[in-house]
XYZ file of C-alpha atoms in Angstrom:
557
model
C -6.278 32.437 -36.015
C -4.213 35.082 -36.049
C -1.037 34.172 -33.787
C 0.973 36.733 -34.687
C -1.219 39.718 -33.758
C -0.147 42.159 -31.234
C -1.911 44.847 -31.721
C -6.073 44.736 -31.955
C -8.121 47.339 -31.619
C -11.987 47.395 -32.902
C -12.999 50.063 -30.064
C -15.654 52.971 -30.915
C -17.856 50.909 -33.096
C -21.628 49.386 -32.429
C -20.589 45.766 -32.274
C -23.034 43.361 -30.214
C -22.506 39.428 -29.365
C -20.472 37.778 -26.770
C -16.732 37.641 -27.181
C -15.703 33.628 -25.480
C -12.209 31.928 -24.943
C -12.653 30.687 -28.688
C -12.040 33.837 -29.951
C -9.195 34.441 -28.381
C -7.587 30.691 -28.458
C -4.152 31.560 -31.369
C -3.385 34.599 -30.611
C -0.410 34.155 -28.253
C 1.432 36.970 -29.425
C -1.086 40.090 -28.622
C -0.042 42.617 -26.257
C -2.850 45.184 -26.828
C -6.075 44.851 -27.000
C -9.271 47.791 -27.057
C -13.117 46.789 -27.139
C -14.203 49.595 -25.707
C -17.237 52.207 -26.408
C -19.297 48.950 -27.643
C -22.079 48.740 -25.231
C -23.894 45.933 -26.925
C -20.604 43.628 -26.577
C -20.751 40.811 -23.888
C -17.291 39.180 -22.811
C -17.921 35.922 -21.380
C -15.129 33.874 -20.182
C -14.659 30.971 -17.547
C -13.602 32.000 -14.268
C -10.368 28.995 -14.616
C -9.331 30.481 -18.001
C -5.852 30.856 -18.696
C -4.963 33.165 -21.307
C -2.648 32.637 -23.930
C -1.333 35.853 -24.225
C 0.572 38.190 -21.476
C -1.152 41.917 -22.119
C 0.483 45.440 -21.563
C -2.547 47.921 -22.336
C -6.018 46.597 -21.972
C -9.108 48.933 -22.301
C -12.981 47.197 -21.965
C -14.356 50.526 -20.975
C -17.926 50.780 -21.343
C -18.522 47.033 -22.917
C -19.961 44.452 -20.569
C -17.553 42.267 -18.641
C -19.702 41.882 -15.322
C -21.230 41.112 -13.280
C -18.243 38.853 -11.715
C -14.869 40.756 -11.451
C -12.554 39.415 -13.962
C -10.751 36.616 -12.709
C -8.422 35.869 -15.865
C -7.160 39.551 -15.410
C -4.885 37.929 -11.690
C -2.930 36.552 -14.735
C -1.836 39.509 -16.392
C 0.925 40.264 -14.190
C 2.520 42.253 -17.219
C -0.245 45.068 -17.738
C 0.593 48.490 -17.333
C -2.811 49.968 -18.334
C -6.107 48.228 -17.981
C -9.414 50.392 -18.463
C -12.119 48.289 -17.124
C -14.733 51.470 -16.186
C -18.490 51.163 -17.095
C -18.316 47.656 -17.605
C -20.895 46.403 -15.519
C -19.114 44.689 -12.560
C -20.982 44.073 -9.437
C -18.324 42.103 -7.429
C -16.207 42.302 -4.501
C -12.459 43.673 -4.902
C -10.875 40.306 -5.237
C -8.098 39.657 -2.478
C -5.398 39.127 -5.757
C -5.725 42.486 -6.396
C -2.738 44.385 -5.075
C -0.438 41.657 -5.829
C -1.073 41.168 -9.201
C -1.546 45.065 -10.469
C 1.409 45.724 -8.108
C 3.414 46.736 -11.443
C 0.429 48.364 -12.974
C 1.120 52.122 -14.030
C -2.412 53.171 -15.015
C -5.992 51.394 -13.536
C -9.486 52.684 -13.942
C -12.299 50.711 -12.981
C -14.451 53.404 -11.856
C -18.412 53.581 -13.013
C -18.636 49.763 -11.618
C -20.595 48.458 -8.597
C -17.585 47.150 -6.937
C -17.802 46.445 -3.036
C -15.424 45.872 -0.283
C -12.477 47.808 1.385
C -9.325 49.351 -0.265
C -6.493 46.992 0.547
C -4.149 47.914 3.370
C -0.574 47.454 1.176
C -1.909 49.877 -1.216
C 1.385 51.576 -0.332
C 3.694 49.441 -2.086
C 1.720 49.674 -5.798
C 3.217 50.983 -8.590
C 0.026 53.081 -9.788
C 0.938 56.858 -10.512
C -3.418 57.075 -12.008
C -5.814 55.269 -10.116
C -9.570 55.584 -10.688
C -12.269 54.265 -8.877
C -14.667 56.733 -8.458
C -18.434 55.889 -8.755
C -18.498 52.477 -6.623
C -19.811 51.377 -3.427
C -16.408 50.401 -2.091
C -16.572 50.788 2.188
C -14.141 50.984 5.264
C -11.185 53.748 5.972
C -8.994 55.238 3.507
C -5.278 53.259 3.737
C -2.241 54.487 2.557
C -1.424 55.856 -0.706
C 0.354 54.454 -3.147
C 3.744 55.784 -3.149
C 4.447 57.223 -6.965
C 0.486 58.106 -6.965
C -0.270 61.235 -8.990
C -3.574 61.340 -9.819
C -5.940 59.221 -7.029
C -10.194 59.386 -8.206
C -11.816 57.546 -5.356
C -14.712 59.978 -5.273
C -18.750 59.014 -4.861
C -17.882 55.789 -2.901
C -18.986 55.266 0.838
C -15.198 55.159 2.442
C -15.082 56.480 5.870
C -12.647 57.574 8.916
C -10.452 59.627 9.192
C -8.537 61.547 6.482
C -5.245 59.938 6.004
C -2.474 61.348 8.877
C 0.046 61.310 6.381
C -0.772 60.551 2.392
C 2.894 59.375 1.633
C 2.890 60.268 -1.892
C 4.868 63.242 -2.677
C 4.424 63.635 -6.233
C 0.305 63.522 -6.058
C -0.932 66.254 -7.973
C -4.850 65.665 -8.346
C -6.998 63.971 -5.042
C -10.050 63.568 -5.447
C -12.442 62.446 -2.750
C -15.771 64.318 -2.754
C -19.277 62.446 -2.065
C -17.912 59.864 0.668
C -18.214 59.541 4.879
C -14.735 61.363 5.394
C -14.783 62.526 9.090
C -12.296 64.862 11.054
C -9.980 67.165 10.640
C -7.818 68.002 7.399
C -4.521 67.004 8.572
C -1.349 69.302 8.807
C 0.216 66.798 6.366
C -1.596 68.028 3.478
C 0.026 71.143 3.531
C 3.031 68.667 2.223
C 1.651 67.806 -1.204
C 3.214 71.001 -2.748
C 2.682 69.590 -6.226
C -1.214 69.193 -5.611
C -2.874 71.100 -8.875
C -6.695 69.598 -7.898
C -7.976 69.191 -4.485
C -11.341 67.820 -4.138
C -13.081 66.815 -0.563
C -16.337 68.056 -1.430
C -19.937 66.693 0.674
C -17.608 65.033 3.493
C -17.643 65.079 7.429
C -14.999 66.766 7.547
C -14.786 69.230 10.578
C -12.708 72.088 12.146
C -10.336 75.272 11.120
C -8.423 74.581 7.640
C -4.594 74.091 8.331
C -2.177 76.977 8.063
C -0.044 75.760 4.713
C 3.060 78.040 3.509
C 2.918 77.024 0.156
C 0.421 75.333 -2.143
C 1.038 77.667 -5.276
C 0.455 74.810 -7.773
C -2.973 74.458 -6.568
C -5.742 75.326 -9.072
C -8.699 73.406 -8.434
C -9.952 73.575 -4.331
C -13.247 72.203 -3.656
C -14.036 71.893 0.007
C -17.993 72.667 -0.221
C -20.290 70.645 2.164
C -18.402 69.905 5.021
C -18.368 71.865 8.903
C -15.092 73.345 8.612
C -14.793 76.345 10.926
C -13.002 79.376 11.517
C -12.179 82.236 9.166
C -11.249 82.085 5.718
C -8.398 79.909 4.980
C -4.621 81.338 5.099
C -3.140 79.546 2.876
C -5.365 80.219 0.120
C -3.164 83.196 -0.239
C -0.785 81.356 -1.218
C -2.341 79.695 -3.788
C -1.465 82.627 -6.903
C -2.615 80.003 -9.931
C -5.831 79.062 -7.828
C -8.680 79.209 -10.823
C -11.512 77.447 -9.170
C -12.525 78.075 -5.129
C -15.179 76.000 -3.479
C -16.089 76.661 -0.260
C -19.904 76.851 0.351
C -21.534 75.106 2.706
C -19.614 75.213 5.577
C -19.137 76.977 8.629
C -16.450 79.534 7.860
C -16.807 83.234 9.283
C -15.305 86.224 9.462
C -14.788 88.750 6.889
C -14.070 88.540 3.289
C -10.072 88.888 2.806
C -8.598 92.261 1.115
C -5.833 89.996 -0.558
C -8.573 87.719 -2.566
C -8.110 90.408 -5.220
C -4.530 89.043 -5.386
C -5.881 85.916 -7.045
C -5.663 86.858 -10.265
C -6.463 83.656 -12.004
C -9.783 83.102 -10.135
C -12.485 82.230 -12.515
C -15.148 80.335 -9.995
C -15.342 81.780 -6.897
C -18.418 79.949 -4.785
C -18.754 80.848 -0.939
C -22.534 81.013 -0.401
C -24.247 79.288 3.083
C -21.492 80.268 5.175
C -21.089 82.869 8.002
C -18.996 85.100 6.377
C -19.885 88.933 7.465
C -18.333 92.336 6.178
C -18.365 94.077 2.946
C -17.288 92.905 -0.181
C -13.789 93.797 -1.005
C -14.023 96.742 -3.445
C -10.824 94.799 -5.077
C -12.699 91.619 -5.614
C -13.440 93.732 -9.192
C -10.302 93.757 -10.275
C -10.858 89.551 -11.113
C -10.662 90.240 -15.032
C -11.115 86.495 -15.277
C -13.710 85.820 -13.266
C -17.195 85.033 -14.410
C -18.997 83.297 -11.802
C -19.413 84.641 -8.534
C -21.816 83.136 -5.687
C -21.691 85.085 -1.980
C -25.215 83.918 -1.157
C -26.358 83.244 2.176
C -24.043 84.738 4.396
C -23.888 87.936 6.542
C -22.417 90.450 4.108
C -23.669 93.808 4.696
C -22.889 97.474 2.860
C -22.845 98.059 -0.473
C -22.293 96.255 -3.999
C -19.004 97.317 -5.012
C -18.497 100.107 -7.461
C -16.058 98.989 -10.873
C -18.308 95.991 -11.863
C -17.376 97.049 -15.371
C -14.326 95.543 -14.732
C -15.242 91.983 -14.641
C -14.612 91.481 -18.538
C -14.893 87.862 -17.910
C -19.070 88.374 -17.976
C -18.692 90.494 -21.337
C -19.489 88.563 -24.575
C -16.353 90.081 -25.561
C -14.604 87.845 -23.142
C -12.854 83.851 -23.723
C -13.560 82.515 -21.263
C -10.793 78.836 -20.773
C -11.540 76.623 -18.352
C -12.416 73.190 -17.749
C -12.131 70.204 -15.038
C -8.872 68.425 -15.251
C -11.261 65.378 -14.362
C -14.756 63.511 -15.563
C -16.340 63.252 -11.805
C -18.219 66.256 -12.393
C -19.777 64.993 -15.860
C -21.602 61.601 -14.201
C -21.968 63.592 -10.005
C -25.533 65.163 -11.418
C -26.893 62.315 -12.415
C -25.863 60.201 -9.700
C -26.476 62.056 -6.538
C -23.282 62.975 -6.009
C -21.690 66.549 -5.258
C -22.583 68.055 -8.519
C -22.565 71.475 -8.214
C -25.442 73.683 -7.970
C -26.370 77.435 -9.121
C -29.599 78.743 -7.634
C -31.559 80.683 -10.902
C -34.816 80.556 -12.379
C -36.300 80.111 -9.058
C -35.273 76.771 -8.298
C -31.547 75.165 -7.731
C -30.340 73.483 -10.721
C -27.405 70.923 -10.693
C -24.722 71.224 -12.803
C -21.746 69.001 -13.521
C -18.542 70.000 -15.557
C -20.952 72.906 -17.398
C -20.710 74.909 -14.262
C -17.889 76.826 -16.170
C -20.452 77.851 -18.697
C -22.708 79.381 -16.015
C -21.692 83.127 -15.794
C -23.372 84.297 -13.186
C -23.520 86.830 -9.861
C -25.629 85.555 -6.326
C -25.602 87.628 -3.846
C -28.811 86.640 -2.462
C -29.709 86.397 1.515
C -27.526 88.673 2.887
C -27.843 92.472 4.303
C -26.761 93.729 1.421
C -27.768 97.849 1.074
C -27.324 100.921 -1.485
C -28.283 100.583 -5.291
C -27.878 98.390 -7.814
C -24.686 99.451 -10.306
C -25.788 100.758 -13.300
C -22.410 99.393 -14.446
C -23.682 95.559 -14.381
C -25.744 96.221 -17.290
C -22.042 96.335 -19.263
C -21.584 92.357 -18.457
C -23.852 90.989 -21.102
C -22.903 87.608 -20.558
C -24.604 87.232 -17.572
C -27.255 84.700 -17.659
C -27.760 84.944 -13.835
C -28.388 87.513 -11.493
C -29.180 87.359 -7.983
C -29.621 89.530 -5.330
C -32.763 88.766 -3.880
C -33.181 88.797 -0.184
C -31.463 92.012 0.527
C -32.043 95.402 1.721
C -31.029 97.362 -1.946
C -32.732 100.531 -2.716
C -32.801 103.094 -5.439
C -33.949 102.479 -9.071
C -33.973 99.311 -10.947
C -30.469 99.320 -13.452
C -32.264 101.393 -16.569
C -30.194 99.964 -19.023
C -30.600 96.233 -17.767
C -32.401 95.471 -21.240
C -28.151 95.488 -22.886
C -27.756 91.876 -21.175
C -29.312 90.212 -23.733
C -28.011 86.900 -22.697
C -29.171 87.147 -19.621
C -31.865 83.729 -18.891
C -33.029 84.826 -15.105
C -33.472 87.922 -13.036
C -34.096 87.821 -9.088
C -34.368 91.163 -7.408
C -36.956 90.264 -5.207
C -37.815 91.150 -1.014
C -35.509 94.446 -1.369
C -36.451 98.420 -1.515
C -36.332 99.269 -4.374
C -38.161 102.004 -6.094
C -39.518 103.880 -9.345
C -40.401 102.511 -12.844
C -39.596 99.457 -14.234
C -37.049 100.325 -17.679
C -38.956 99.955 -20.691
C -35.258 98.101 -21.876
C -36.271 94.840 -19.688
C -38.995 93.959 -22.061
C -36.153 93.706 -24.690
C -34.339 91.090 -23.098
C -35.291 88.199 -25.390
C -33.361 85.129 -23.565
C -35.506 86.255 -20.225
C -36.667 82.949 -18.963
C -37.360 83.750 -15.300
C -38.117 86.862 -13.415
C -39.178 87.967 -10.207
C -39.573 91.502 -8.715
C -41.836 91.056 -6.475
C -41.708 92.672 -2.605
C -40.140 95.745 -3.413
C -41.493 99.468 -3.858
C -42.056 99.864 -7.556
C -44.010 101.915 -9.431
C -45.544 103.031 -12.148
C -46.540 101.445 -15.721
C -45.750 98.014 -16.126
C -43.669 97.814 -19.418
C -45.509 96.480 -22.395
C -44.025 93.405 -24.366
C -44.707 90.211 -24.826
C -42.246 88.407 -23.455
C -42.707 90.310 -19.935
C -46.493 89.231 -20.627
C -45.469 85.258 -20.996
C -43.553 85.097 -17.668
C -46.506 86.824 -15.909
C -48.696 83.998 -17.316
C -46.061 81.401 -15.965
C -45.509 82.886 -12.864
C -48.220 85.258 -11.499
C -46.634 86.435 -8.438
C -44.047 87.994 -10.172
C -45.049 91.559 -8.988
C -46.753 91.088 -5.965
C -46.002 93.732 -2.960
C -45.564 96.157 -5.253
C -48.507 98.709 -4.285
C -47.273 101.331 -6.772
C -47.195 99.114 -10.166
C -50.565 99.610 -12.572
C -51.373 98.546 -15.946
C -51.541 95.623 -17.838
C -51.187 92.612 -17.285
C -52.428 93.809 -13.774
C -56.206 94.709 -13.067
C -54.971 97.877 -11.991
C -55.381 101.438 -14.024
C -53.080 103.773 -14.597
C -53.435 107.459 -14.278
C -52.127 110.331 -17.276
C -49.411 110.319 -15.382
C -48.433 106.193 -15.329
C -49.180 106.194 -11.543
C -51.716 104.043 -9.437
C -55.458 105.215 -9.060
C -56.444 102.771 -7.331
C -59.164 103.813 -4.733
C -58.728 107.412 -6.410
C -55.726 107.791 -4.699
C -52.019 108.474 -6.175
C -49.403 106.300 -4.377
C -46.039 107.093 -4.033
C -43.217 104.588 -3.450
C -43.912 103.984 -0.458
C -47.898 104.163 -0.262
C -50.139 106.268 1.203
C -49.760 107.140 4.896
C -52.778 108.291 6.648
C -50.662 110.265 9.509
C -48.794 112.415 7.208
C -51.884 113.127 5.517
C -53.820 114.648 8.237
C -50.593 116.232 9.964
C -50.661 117.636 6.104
C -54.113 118.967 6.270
C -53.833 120.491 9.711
C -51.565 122.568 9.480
C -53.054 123.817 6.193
C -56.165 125.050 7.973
C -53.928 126.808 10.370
C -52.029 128.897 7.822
C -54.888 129.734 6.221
C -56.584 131.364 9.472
C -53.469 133.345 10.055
C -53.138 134.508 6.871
C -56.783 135.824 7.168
C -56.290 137.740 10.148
C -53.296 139.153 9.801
C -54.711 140.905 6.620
C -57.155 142.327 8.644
C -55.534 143.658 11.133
C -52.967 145.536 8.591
C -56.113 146.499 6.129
C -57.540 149.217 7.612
C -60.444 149.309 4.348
C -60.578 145.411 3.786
C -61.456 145.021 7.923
C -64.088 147.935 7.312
C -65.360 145.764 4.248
C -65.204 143.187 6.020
C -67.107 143.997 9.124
C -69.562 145.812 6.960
C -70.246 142.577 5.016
C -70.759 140.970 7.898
C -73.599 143.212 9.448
C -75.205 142.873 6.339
C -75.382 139.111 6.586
C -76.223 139.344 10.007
C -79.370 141.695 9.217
C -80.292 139.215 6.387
C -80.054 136.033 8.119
C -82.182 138.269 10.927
C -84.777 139.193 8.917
C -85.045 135.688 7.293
C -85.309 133.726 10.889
C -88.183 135.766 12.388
C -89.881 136.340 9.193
C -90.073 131.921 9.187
C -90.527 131.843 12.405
C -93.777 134.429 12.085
C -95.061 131.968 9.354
C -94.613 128.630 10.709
C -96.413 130.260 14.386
C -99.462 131.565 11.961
C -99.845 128.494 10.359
C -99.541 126.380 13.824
C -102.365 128.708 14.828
C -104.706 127.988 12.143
C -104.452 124.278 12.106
């Protein structure tokens, strides 16, 4: 009743029931209305219903307005914003649907079930935010909206080719990960110099990256899970507020570039399950801000890089600021879409938007070589570490037990050798941990939380020929080495040939050494010779005075 109301908004609350034309019927004069974040609320109208009122803002996000698109909406030809995401639609993009949002300025209806093809005269909309993300919407991509600035049409099923030319200047955010995108990234792209988030993520998409000038607005590039080729991409260096890189899964090679260390903004830096090959730019430390770093599964030989330390980032000292300029990320885990992933406690876990709260360092299956830096034990934020599958050597880090933060530990199928630190049975947070396939040795630290992962996991020492003690059935000797088949074992077990080459040429020594004190002596070879005549005479005397015996008593029997 009231017909004077322009403004009503009852959203955030836990009202149920169904919402019908009746309610609506005097109040000609509203121009906003919110229901959203009331799950429980039904709005059930006829298809023919004609509103009374003419809306500008409109937001039914996340109450139910489904499962038919919302016809009466073709009549709000004034609306600037409508929110209609999570609302339960399961419908096909109505034909109206261009011409009568064509003045719209803001439109999300992502979360939905909505089906069909984008419409081709997208071009000549007035959107400048368009969401629709999280649908099953089909066919190519068309043109973009000309004034378009931020474009969500991620997690859908669109295919063909990438757009030849996006037409929309002033886009700053695209976001198009977890569709059928296929081809190559266009030269046009290189155009968008306002672009702050690019997202193409778990596409088709195929062939070298194009060769842009300048892109330095870009912060956000996510490119993972595609078949692009050739070397790193150029005109990342370029990019000198890039925060956020995304390239695994791909086919890039090459080496690593010298001028990555030139990003100084990088936070998230994920190229793992590529072909990259090289070292690991010694300058790549010099990323104060960067506290995740994943190089797994690529070619990358030498050593870890010296001036860890320098990664303050992965110190609890550190504030760490970041965050997606988008949702995608928050629903992609749950979903199946391209959520990202970190590989720890022995399995790969999906994360969405919390992947900035993973501080973490995978370097795992590569030809990695050297020692470990004692210097990582300074970045006691880790939670991760990874560098299994390599060829690393030396001693484990002693003073690993300072990352107390630290949730799971992979060192496993490398060389390494010596004692485990008594400091890892300190780490309290220690969730996962494997060490096994290495050359280790020694007592097995006590504790109990190294003596509840063994329980959970076994295996977590195996190949390690050298380790005794509890929890293994394995004693130790005074010393803290292996007895096992009363033999010590060194790091690198017992080896038979060096053992009898050993004993050999002991036995040779020792005859030299004999006779060439004789033959210097003069009085120890006289000594000598007359010590042996008088065993000679005594074993003499013995063997015919048995020999007389046994003959006597033959002849008597």
């Amino acid at each position: 009743m009231l017909s004077n109301l322009t403004y009503l908004d009852i959203s955030l609350n836990d009202l149920h029931g169904v919402l019908t034309e009746e309610h609506f019927a005097k109040m000609a004069s509203l121009e906003t209305l919110d229901l959203s974040q009331n799950p429980l609320l039904k709005i059930h109208v006829d298809s023919e219903w004609k509103t009374p009122f003419k809306l500008r803002d409109a937001n039914f996000s996340l109450c139910i307005m489904g499962p038919l698109f919302p016809a009466w909406l073709q009549w709000q030809v004034n609306l600037t914003y409508l929110d209609i995401s999570s609302s339960g639609i399961t419908d096909k993009l109505p034909d109206w649907f261009t011409i009568a949002f064509s003045t719209m300025d803001f439109l999300d209806m992502s979360n939905n079930s909505i089906y069909g093809e984008l419409p081709e005269n997208m071009e000549d909309m007035s959107l400048t935010q368009f969401f629709l993300d999280s649908n099953r919407l089909t066919g190519p991509i068309p043109s973009l909206p000309r004034n378009i600035i931020y474009l969500d049409i991620s997690m859908n099923s669109l295919s063909g080719p990438f757009p030849s030319n996006l037409g929309a200047p002033g886009l700053e955010m695209l976001l198009m990960f977890s569709n059928g995108i296929v081809g190559h990234l266009p030269e046009s792209i290189c155009h968008s110099q306002k672009l702050i988030v690019l997202d193409l993520a778990n596409n088709l998409l195929v062939g070298e990256l194009p060769s842009c000038s300048r892109m330095e607005s870009l912060r956000y590039l996510l490119l993972s899970n595609n078949s692009f080729s050739g070397p790193f991409p150029p005109f990342v260096q370029s990019c000198k507020n890039l925060g956020f890189l995304d390239l695994a899964w791909n086919n890039l090679s090459g080496t690593l570039p010298t001028w990555i260390g030139n990003l100084v903004q990088l936070q998230f830096v994920r190229l793992s399950y590529n072909m990259f090959s090289g070292k690991i730019p010694v300058i790549i430390t010099k990323l104060k801000f960067l506290h995740h770093l994943n190089l797994a599964g690529n070619n990358i030989s030498g050593s870890i890089p010296l001036g860890m330390s320098n990664l303050t980032a992965m110190t609890r000292m550190a504030v760490r600021i970041g965050s997606f300029p988008y949702q995608a990320y928050a629903n992609a885990a749950g979903e199946g879409g391209n959520s990202l992933s970190v590989v720890t406690k022995g399995q790969e876990l999906k994360y969405g938007v919390g992947i900035l709260d993973m501080v973490s360092i995978d370097l795992s299956f590569n030809g990695l070589t050297g020692i470990i830096p004692e210097e990582i034990a300074s970045l006691d934020a880790l939670l991760n570490i990874n560098v299994s599958w390599n060829r690393l050597s030396g001693k484990f880090p002693e003073n690993i037990g300072a990352i107390q933060s630290l949730e799971s530990l992979d060192l496993s199928k490398n060389m390494l050798s010596r004692e485990i630190p008594s400091s890892l049975s300190k780490i309290t947070y220690l969730s996962f941990l494997n060490l096994s396939e290495n050359n280790l040795t020694g007592r097995i630290p006590p504790g109990s939380q190294l003596d509840t992962l063994y329980q959970e996991h076994p295996s977590i020492y195996d190949g390690n020929s050298g380790l005794c003690g509890p929890p293994l059935q394995k004693n130790c000797s005074r010393n803290g080495t292996s007895t096992q088949d009363g033999q010590n074992r060194t790091g690198h077990g017992f080896e038979p040939m060096s053992f009898r080459f050993g004993l050999v040429l002991g036995l040779i020594m020792g005859l030299w050494l004999a006779l060439f004190t004789l033959l210097l002596m003069k009085a120890w070879r006289i000594a000598y010779f007359r010590l042996f005549d008088k065993l000679y005479d005594q074993i003499y005397v013995f063997a015919v005075v048995k020999w007389k015996r046994l003959a006597r008593a033959g002849t008597t029997d």
